[in-house]
């Protein structure tokens, strides 16, 4: 692992500005890089996607050599030394780290967009492998977000999808950029665990048909003439050993429009048993994805 | 409904300062009042707890009489006129609203802490009524938070508890104040739907025993010599028609300590099927409470 043992102390240097610039989408696209803020995301990048990690910036205390500011950060540096030999490590002072990111907690990374780019064909190939390996373990479950614009919600859904065992998260039709630093932080590192891919609405439906994955829309209103099924009813009626699903979640404010609902195989809503008006998108996604994941595993027990 | 038709335009008036002060816990306790920010919470206060609502501050545009700044705010004012005859309505300019709250979106309310105060005996009496009325509908389900300090998490759990049909949320052993404005906003009005009560750890366990409610701890680590059961296994093994439960969630960073886990009837964890390290507290609570609520309803179908 290359290491620059000279501590960077100038918050106005070109290098510092270039890293800070990655908070901006145009700069990310121009440089092909993205920002990874904080120990949680940096740790998962080192552990799971060292191929996509280019640099680590590590904050050190004043006058104590190259001692990272926290044991958590030191542990990530040590793991990078053994597992991510291509990553370049830089040491920075507190004021430089402040200039790079307000959410660093002692460490930021810079990743390569190119290395993170998955394509839909590669995705299907992965499931092919996964399906064999996991025939008696788990089924294909895909989370899809339609026009979701809020970074915190998008990141939280990606995290919940990962936890619930989804094989991928698809960002359908102009969602927020998953490499927006707020999205990335909200994924808590899950963006380094499962493929997260943008796709158009048409391609989403064409692909799901090709993959033989029924599309289930999470929606409380339903479409014209088509009431949503309540989630527990849907689970009770589902054939055991169902062949996997893609679950589509709508925009955080507007839900899913008629023309999208018209193309899905089922519309399912989470029942509100109390007097709350609704659940937010991230909470709904976690409840829905876990209910499906647990139910399909129970059926095969 | 009393209404002061003179628009308040002085952001430095004593009245404005006193309302703004309610963001501070000591001022809330001193005055026995709390702040209700934004249309969502104000609407639920008017609809569900008009008895606890004292004042509404409504932002009006410049020079157009008493026209609220948005149709949503106007609708809440109109509902208060018909359903909350004791509420005093004040009109304020944009700069006064800015001085009162940055999260007003055109409306804030002031509530009475005294009116919101529930006691644990009254709670049990309510369930008594509820249990009869709901014998074939739903079972007692109580959400309990232990030493939860983060306002956003606490509020989101209260909202999820309401949505999942919980009869109450208990704040065990020095949690964040539920009348902290951030908690209140995160409940999205659910604090006006179900009782939210502080209780000590000892009293929590004594009461649950008295109510014959088994306590289930949501915890991924378990206690010394006692592994948690995975949620789907717990659901599969639960006797149908179980007599309700209290579910205890730990501190967002530290979980639940040994001495608390030693007193619970079961320890249950949400399985992580993918590679995510964990779910956050609010997401875990929603998944756990909904799994229990849906499962107990399915069993009785």
CSV table of C-alpha atoms in Angstrom, one decimal, chain A residues 40 43-44 47-48 138 156 159-160 162-166 188 190 192-194 231-233 235-236 270-280 282-283 286-287 290-291 293-294 297-298 301, chain B residues 40 43-44 47-48 138 156 159-160 162-166 188 190 192-194 231-233 235-236 270-280 282-283 286-287 290-291 293-294 297-298 301:
chain,number,residue,atom,x,y,z
A,40,UNK,CA,-18.5,3.0,8.6
A,43,UNK,CA,-14.5,0.2,6.5
A,44,UNK,CA,-17.0,-1.4,4.1
A,47,UNK,CA,-13.4,-4.8,3.3
A,48,UNK,CA,-15.8,-5.4,0.3
A,138,UNK,CA,-32.8,-17.7,-0.6
A,156,UNK,CA,-31.9,4.0,4.0
A,159,UNK,CA,-29.3,-0.3,3.5
A,160,UNK,CA,-32.6,-2.1,4.3
A,162,UNK,CA,-29.0,-5.2,1.8
A,163,UNK,CA,-30.0,-6.3,5.3
A,164,UNK,CA,-33.1,-8.1,4.0
A,165,UNK,CA,-30.9,-10.1,1.6
A,166,UNK,CA,-31.8,-8.3,-1.7
A,188,UNK,CA,-24.1,2.8,6.0
A,190,UNK,CA,-24.4,-1.2,1.9
A,192,UNK,CA,-20.4,-1.6,-1.3
A,193,UNK,CA,-22.4,-4.8,-0.6
A,194,UNK,CA,-24.9,-5.0,-3.4
A,231,UNK,CA,-49.4,-7.2,2.9
A,232,UNK,CA,-50.4,-10.0,5.3
A,233,UNK,CA,-53.2,-11.1,2.9
A,235,UNK,CA,-48.2,-13.2,2.1
A,236,UNK,CA,-50.9,-15.6,3.2
A,270,UNK,CA,-48.7,-2.0,4.4
A,271,UNK,CA,-51.8,-1.9,6.6
A,272,UNK,CA,-52.0,0.9,9.1
A,273,UNK,CA,-53.4,-0.7,12.3
A,274,UNK,CA,-53.4,2.5,14.4
A,275,UNK,CA,-54.1,6.1,13.5
A,276,UNK,CA,-50.7,7.1,11.9
A,277,UNK,CA,-51.4,8.6,8.5
A,278,UNK,CA,-48.5,6.7,6.8
A,279,UNK,CA,-45.0,5.3,7.2
A,280,UNK,CA,-42.1,7.0,5.6
A,282,UNK,CA,-37.5,4.0,4.3
A,283,UNK,CA,-39.6,2.4,7.0
A,286,UNK,CA,-37.8,-2.2,5.5
A,287,UNK,CA,-41.2,-3.6,6.6
A,290,UNK,CA,-38.3,-8.1,5.5
A,291,UNK,CA,-41.9,-9.4,5.4
A,293,UNK,CA,-37.7,-12.2,2.9
A,294,UNK,CA,-38.9,-13.8,6.2
A,297,UNK,CA,-37.6,-18.4,4.1
A,298,UNK,CA,-40.3,-19.7,6.5
A,301,UNK,CA,-38.3,-24.4,6.2
B,40,UNK,CA,-48.7,17.5,10.1
B,43,UNK,CA,-53.4,18.8,12.2
B,44,UNK,CA,-53.3,15.7,14.4
B,47,UNK,CA,-58.2,16.4,15.2
B,48,UNK,CA,-57.2,14.0,18.1
B,138,UNK,CA,-56.2,-7.0,17.9
B,156,UNK,CA,-39.8,7.5,14.5
B,159,UNK,CA,-44.7,6.7,14.8
B,160,UNK,CA,-44.0,3.1,13.8
B,162,UNK,CA,-48.8,3.9,16.2
B,163,UNK,CA,-48.9,2.5,12.7
B,164,UNK,CA,-48.4,-1.1,13.8
B,165,UNK,CA,-51.4,-0.7,16.2
B,166,UNK,CA,-49.6,-0.4,19.5
B,188,UNK,CA,-45.5,12.9,12.5
B,190,UNK,CA,-48.5,10.0,16.5
B,192,UNK,CA,-51.5,12.7,19.7
B,193,UNK,CA,-52.7,9.2,18.8
B,194,UNK,CA,-51.3,6.9,21.6
B,231,UNK,CA,-37.5,-13.2,14.6
B,232,UNK,CA,-39.0,-15.7,12.0
B,233,UNK,CA,-38.2,-18.6,14.3
B,235,UNK,CA,-43.0,-16.1,15.1
B,236,UNK,CA,-43.2,-19.7,13.8
B,270,UNK,CA,-33.9,-9.4,13.4
B,271,UNK,CA,-31.8,-11.6,11.1
B,272,UNK,CA,-29.4,-9.9,8.7
B,273,UNK,CA,-29.7,-11.9,5.5
B,274,UNK,CA,-27.2,-9.7,3.5
B,275,UNK,CA,-24.0,-8.1,4.5
B,276,UNK,CA,-25.3,-5.0,6.3
B,277,UNK,CA,-23.9,-4.7,9.7
B,278,UNK,CA,-27.2,-3.7,11.3
B,279,UNK,CA,-30.4,-1.8,11.0
B,280,UNK,CA,-30.9,1.5,12.8
B,282,UNK,CA,-36.2,3.1,14.1
B,283,UNK,CA,-36.1,0.6,11.2
B,286,UNK,CA,-40.8,-1.0,12.5
B,287,UNK,CA,-39.8,-4.4,11.2
B,290,UNK,CA,-45.1,-5.0,12.2
B,291,UNK,CA,-43.9,-8.6,12.1
B,293,UNK,CA,-48.8,-7.2,14.6
B,294,UNK,CA,-49.2,-9.0,11.2
B,297,UNK,CA,-53.7,-11.0,13.1
B,298,UNK,CA,-52.9,-13.8,10.6
B,301,UNK,CA,-57.9,-15.2,10.7
